[in-house]
Short mmCIF file of C-alpha atoms in Angstrom, two decimals:
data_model
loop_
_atom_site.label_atom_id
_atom_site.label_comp_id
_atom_site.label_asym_id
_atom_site.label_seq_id
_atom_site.Cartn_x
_atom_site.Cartn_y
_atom_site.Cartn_z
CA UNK A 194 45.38 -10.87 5.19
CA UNK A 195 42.31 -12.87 5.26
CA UNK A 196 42.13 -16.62 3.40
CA UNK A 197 39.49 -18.36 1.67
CA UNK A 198 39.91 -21.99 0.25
CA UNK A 199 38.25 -22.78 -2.88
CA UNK A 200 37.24 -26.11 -4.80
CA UNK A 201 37.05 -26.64 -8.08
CA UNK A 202 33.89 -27.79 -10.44
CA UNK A 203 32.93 -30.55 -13.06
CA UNK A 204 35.58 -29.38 -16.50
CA UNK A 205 38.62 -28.99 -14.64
CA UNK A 206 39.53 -33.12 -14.31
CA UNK A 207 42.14 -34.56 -16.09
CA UNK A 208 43.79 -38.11 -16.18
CA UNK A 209 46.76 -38.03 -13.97
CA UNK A 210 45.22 -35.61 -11.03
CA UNK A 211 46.42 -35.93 -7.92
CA UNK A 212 48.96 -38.80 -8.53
CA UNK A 213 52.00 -36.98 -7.17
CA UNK A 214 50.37 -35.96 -4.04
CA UNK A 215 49.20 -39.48 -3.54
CA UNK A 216 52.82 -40.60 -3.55
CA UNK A 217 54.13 -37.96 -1.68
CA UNK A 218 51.46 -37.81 1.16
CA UNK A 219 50.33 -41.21 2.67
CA UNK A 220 47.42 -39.04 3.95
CA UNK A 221 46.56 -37.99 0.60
CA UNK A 222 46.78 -41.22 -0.63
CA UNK A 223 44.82 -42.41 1.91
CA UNK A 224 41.55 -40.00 0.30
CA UNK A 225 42.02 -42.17 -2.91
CA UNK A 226 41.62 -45.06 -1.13
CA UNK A 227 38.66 -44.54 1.08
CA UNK A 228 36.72 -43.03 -2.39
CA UNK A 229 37.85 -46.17 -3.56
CA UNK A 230 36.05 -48.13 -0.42
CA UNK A 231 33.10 -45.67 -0.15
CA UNK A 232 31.91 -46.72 -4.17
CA UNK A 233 33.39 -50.51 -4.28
CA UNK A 234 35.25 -49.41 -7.38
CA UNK A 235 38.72 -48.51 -8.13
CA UNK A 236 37.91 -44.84 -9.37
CA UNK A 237 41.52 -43.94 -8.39
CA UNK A 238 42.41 -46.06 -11.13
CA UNK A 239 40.44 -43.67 -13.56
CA UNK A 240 41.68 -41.22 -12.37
CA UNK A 241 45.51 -41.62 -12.78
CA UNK A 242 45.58 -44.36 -16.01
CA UNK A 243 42.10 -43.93 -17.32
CA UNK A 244 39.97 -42.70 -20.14
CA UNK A 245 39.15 -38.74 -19.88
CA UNK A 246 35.91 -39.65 -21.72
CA UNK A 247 34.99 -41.89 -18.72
CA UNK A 248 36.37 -39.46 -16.45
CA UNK A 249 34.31 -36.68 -17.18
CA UNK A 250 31.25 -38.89 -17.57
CA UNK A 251 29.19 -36.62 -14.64
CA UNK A 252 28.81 -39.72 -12.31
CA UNK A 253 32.67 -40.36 -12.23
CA UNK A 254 33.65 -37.15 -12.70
CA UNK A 255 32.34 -35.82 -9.42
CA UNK A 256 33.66 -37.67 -6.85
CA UNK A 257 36.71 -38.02 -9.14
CA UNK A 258 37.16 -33.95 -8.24
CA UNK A 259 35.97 -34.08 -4.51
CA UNK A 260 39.05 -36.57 -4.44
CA UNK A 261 41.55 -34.82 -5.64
CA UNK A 262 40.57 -31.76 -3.61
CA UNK A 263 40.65 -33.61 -0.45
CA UNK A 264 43.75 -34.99 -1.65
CA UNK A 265 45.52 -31.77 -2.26
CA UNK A 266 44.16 -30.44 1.25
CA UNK A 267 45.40 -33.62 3.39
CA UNK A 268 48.90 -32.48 2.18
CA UNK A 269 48.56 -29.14 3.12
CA UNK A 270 47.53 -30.38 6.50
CA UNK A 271 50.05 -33.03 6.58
CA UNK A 272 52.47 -29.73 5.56
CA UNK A 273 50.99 -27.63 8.39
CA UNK A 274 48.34 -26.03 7.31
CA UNK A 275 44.86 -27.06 7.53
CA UNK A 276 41.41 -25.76 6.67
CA UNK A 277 41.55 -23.59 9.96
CA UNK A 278 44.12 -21.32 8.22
CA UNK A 279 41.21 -20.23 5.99
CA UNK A 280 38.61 -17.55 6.81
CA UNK A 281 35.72 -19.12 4.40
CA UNK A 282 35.21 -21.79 2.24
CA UNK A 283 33.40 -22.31 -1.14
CA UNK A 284 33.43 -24.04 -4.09
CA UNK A 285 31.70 -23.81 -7.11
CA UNK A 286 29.08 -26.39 -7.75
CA UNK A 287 29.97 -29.94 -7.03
CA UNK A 288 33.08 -28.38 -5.18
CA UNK A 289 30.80 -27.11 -2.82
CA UNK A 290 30.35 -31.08 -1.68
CA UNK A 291 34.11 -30.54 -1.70
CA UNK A 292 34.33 -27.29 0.42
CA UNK A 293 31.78 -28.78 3.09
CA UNK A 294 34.29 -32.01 3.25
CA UNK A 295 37.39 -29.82 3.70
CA UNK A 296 35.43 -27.73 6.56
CA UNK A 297 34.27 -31.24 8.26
CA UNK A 298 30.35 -31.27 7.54
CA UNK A 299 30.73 -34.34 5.63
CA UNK A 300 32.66 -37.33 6.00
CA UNK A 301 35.04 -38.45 3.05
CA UNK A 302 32.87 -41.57 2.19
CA UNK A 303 29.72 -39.68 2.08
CA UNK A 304 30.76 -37.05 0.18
CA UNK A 305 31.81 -39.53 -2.57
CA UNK A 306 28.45 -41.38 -2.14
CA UNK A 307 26.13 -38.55 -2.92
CA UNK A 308 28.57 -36.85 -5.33
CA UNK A 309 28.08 -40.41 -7.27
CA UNK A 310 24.14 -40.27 -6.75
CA UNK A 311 24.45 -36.54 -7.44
CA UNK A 312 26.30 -37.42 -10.83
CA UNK A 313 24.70 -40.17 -12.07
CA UNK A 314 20.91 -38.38 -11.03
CA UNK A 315 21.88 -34.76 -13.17
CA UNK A 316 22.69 -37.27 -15.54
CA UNK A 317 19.78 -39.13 -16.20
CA UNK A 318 17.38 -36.07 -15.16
CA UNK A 319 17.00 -35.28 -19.15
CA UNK A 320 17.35 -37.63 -22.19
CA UNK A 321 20.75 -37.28 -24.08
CA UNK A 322 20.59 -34.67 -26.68
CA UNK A 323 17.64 -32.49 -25.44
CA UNK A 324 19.40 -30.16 -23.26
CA UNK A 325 22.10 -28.22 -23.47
CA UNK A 326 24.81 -24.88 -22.14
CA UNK A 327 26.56 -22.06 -23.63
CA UNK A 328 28.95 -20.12 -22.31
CA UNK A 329 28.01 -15.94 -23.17
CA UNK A 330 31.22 -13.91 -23.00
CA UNK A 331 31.01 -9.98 -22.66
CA UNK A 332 27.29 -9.69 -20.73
CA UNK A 333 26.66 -8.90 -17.61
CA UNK A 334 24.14 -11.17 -16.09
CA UNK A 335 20.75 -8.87 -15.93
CA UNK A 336 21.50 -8.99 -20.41
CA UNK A 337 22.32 -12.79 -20.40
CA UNK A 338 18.87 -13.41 -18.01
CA UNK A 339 17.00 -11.15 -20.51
CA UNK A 340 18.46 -12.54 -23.66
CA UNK A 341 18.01 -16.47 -22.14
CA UNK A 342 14.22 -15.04 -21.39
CA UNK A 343 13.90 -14.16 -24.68
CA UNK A 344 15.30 -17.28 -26.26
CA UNK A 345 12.74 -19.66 -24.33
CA UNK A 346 9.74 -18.73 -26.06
CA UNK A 347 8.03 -21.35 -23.36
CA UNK A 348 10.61 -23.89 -23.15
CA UNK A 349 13.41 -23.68 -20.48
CA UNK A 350 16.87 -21.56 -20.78
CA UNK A 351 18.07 -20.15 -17.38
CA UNK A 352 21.20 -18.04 -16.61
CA UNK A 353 23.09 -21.32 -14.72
CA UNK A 354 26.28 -19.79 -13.76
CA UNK A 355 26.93 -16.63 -13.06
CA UNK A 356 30.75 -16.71 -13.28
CA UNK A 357 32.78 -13.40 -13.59
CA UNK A 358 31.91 -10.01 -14.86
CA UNK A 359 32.61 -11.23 -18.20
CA UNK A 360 30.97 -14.94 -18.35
CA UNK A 361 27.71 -16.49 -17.96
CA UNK A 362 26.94 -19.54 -18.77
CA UNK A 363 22.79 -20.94 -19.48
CA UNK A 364 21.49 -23.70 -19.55
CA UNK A 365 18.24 -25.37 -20.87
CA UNK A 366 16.47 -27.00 -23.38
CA UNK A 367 18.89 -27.63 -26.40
CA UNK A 368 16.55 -25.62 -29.34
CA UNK A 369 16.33 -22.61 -26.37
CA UNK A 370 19.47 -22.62 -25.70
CA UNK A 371 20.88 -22.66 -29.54
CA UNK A 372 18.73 -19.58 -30.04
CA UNK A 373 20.27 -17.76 -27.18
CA UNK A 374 23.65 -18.39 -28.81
CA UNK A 375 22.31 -16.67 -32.28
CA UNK A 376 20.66 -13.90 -30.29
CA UNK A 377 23.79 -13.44 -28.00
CA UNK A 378 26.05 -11.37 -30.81
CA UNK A 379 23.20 -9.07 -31.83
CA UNK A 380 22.79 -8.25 -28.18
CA UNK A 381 26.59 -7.41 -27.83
CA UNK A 382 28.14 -10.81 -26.43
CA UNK A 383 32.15 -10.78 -27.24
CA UNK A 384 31.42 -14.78 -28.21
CA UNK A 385 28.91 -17.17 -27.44
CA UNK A 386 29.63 -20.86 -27.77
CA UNK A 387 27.82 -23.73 -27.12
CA UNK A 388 29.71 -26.12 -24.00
CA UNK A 389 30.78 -30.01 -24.35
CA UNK A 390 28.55 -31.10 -21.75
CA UNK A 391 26.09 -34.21 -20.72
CA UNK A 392 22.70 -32.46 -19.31
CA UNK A 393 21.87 -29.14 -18.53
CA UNK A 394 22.58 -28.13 -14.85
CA UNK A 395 21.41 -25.73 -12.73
CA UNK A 396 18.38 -25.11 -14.48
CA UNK A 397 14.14 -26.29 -13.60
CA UNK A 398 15.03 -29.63 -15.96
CA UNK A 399 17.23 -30.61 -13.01
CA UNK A 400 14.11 -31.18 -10.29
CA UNK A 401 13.96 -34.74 -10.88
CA UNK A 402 17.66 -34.60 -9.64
CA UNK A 403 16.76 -32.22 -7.14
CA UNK A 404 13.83 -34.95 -5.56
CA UNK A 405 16.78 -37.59 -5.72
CA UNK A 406 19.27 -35.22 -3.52
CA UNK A 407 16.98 -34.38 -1.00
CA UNK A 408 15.50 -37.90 -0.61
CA UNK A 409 19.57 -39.16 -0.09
CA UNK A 410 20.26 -36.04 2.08
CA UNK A 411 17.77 -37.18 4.74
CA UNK A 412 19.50 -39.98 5.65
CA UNK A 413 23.51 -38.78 5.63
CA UNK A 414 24.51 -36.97 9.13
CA UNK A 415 25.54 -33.14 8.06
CA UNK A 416 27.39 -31.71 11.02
CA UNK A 417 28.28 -28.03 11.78
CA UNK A 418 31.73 -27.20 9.62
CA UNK A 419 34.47 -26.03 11.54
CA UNK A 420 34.68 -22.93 9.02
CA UNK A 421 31.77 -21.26 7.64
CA UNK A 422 30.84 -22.48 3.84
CA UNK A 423 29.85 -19.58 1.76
CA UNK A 424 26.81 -20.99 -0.51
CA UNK A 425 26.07 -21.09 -4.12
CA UNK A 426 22.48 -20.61 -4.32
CA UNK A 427 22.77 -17.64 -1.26
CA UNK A 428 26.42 -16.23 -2.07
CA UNK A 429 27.31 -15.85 2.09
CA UNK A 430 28.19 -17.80 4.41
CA UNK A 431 26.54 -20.48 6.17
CA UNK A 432 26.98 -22.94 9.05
CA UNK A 433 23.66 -24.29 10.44
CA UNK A 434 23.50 -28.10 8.96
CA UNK A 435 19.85 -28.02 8.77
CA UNK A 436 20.29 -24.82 6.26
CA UNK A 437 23.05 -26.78 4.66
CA UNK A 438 21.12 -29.50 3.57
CA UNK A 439 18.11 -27.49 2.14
CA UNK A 440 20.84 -25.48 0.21
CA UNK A 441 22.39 -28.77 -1.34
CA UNK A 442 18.74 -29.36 -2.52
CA UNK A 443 18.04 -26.46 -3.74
CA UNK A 444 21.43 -25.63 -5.50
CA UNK A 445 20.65 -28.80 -7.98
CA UNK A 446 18.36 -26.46 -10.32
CA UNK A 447 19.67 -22.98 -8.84
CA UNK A 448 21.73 -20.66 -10.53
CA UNK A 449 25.54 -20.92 -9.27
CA UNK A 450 26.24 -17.28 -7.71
CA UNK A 451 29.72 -17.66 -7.84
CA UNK A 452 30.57 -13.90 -9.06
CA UNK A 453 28.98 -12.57 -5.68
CA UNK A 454 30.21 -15.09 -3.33
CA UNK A 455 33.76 -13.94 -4.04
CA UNK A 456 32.69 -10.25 -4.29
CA UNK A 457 30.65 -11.04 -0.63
CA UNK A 458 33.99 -12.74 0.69
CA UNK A 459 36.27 -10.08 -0.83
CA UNK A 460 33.87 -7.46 1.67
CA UNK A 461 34.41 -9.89 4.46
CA UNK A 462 38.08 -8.77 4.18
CA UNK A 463 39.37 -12.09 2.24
CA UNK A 464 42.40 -10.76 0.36
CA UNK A 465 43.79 -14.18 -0.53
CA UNK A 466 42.11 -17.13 -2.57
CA UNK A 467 43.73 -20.76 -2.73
CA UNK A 468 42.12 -22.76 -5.32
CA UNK A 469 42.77 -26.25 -3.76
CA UNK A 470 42.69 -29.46 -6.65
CA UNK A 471 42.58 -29.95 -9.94
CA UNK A 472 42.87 -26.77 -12.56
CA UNK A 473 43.15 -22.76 -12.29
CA UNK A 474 39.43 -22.02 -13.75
CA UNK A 475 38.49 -20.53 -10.57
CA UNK A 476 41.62 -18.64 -9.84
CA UNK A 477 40.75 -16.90 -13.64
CA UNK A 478 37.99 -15.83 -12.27
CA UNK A 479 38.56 -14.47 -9.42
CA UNK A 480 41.31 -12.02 -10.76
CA UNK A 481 38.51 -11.01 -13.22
CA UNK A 482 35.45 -10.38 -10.12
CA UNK A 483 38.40 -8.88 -7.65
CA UNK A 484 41.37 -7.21 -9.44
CA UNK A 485 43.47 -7.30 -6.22
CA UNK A 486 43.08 -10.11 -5.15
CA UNK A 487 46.25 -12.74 -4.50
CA UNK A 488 44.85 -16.32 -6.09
CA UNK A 489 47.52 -19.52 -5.53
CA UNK A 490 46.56 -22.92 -6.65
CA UNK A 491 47.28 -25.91 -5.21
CA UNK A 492 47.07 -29.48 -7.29
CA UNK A 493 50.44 -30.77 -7.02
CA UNK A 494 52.75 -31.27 -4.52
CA UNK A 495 55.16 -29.00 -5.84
CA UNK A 496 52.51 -26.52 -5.52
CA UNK A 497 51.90 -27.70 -1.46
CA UNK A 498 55.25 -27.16 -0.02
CA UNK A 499 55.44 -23.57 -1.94
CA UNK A 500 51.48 -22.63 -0.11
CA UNK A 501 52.60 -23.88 2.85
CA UNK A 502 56.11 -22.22 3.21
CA UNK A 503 54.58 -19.00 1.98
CA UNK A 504 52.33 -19.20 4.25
CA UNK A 505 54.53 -20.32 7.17
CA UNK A 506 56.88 -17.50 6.85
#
C-alpha cells in the first residue's frame, strides 16, 4: 500500500505543539533549536509558553508550523522510518515549504528564513482590514469560481483554496468577498462564513508578496528532493529544482489545488496518508476527496511510536 506524507497549513498551530516530541527526541529537539538559530529569536519559546495571538501572527506562525513538522518527522526517523517510506509528498500551502524540507530540497534554516520573509511579506502585501476569506461549504468549485466572479464586480475575489468536495475557501478584497458570502446561500452553499484571518492569500493582491519570494528564492540553493513533491499550484508531482522554485513563486497568488493533488496521488496508487505536525485538518479532508483512504496523524510522540510500529510490522 502506497504512502504519502503530508504537512499541515497556517490555522492548525497551537501553543504547546511539538513539546513532547522535543523531549522525547533529541533530534526533534534539535529542529527547535536550529529555527531558533536560523531567525536569532527564541520562537520555540512561542511556541510551547506563548501567546496564540502572536503565534498565529502569519510571520511567526509559519515557520512556527514548518517546525513542528520537521519535528514530528525527525522522530519518525529517529523511530525508523524516514521520508523514504513515503511514495509522495505535499503539503498544503506553507506546508509545502514543509514537505520540500522533509524530502531534502531545503535545508532546515532556510526553510525557516523564507517561511519568515514569506510570512511577514503576505502580511504586509495589503493594508489591515481591506482584504479578506470565507470559507463556502456545499459548492463545488466551478459554482464557488462563478459566484466569487460574480461578487467582484471589478475588484478582486478568487477561489483560494480548493479544499474538498465540500469546501472552498476565496479570498479577496474585503467588500468582494462579503458579497460572495450573501450571494453564497441563494446559490445553494450549506454555510458560508467569513475566516479569522490577517490578509487575503492566494489571490492577485498577493503579487507584491509574490516579487518578494522570487527575489529571496534566487539566492537560497534548492536541491533535487529525495521524493517527488506533489505541487499546489500544478496538483502532480515535481522534482526538477529549477521548476520548484518558479512554483514557490507562483503559488504566493495561486489557487491551492489541494482537492486534486490527493485525488492525482490517490491514482498514483497512494492508499495511505500521514498527516505529519500539528492538527488533523488535512486528514478531514482527505476522507472527504478519497472515501477509502487510511489517514494517521502524527503530532505527538504518542502518535510516533504507534506510525512507526504499524508500520514496522
Amino acid at each position: 500500500m502506497s504512502l504519502a506524507f503530508l504537512f499541515p497549513g497556517q490555522g492548525a498551530q497551537t501553543i504547546g505543539m511539538g513539546r513532547d516530541l522535543a523531549q522525547a527526541y533529541p533530534a526533534a529537539r534539535a529542529v527547535f533549536d536550529e529555527v531558533d538559530e536560523a531567525l536569532g529569536e527564541k520562537l520555540s519559546a512561542l511556541i510551547w509558553e506563548g501567546d496564540i495571538e502572536q503565534l498565529t501572527l502569519t510571520r511567526n506562525a509559519q515557520p512556527a508550523l514548518m517546525a513542528t513538522s520537521l519535528a514530528a518527522l525527525r522522530a519518525l526517523e529517529a523511530e525508523g522510518v524516514g521520508v523514504d517510506a513515503a511514495t509522495f509528498v505535499a503539503g498544503h500551502s506553507l506546508g509545502e515549504y514543509s514537505a520540500l524540507t522533509a524530502a531534502g530540497a531545503f535545508t532546515v534554516a532556510d526553510a525557516a528564513r523564507l517561511l519568515r520573509l514569506r510570512g511577514t511579506a503576505m502580511q504586509d502585501a495589503v493594508a489591515p482590514g481591506d482584504g479578506a476569506m470565507a470559507a463556502i461549504l456545499g459548492l463545488d468549485l466551478d459554482a464557488v469560481r462563478k459566484l466569487a466572479a460574480d461578487a467582484a464586480q471589478g475588484a478582486v475575489c478568487e477561489a483560494a483554496n480548493d479544499n474538498d468536495p465540500a469546501q472552498v475557501v476565496i479570498s479577496g478584497e474585503k467588500a468582494a468577498v462579503e458579497r460572495a458570502v450573501e450571494a453564497a446561500k441563494g446559490a445553494g452553499a450549506k454555510r458560508a462564513l467569513m475566516l479569522p484571518v490577517s490578509a487575503p492569500f492566494h489571490c492577485a493582491l498577493m503579487q507584491p508578496a509574490a516579487d518578494k519570494m522570487a527575489e529571496a528564492l534566487k539566492s537560497v540553493e534548492i536541491r533535487a528532493p529525495r521524493v517527488p513533491v506533489v505541487a499546489n499550484v500544478t496538483a502532480e508531482a515535481v522534482t526538477d529544482p529549477a521548476r520548484i522554485r518558479e512554483l514557490l513563486v507562483e503559488q504566493v497568488c495561486s489557487a491551492v489545488r489541494w482537492r486534486e493533488s490527493v485525488t492525482w496521488m490517490a491514482g498514483q496508487g497512494v492508499a495511505e496518508f500521514w498527516e505529519i505536525g500539528a492538527g488533523k485538518a488535512l486528514s478531514g479532508m482527505v476522507r472527504r476527496i478519497e472515501k477509502g483512504a487510511v489517514t494517521r496523524t502524527i503530532g505527538t510522540a504518542e502518535e510516533v511510536k504507534a506510525a512507526a510500529e504499524a508500520h514496522n510490522s
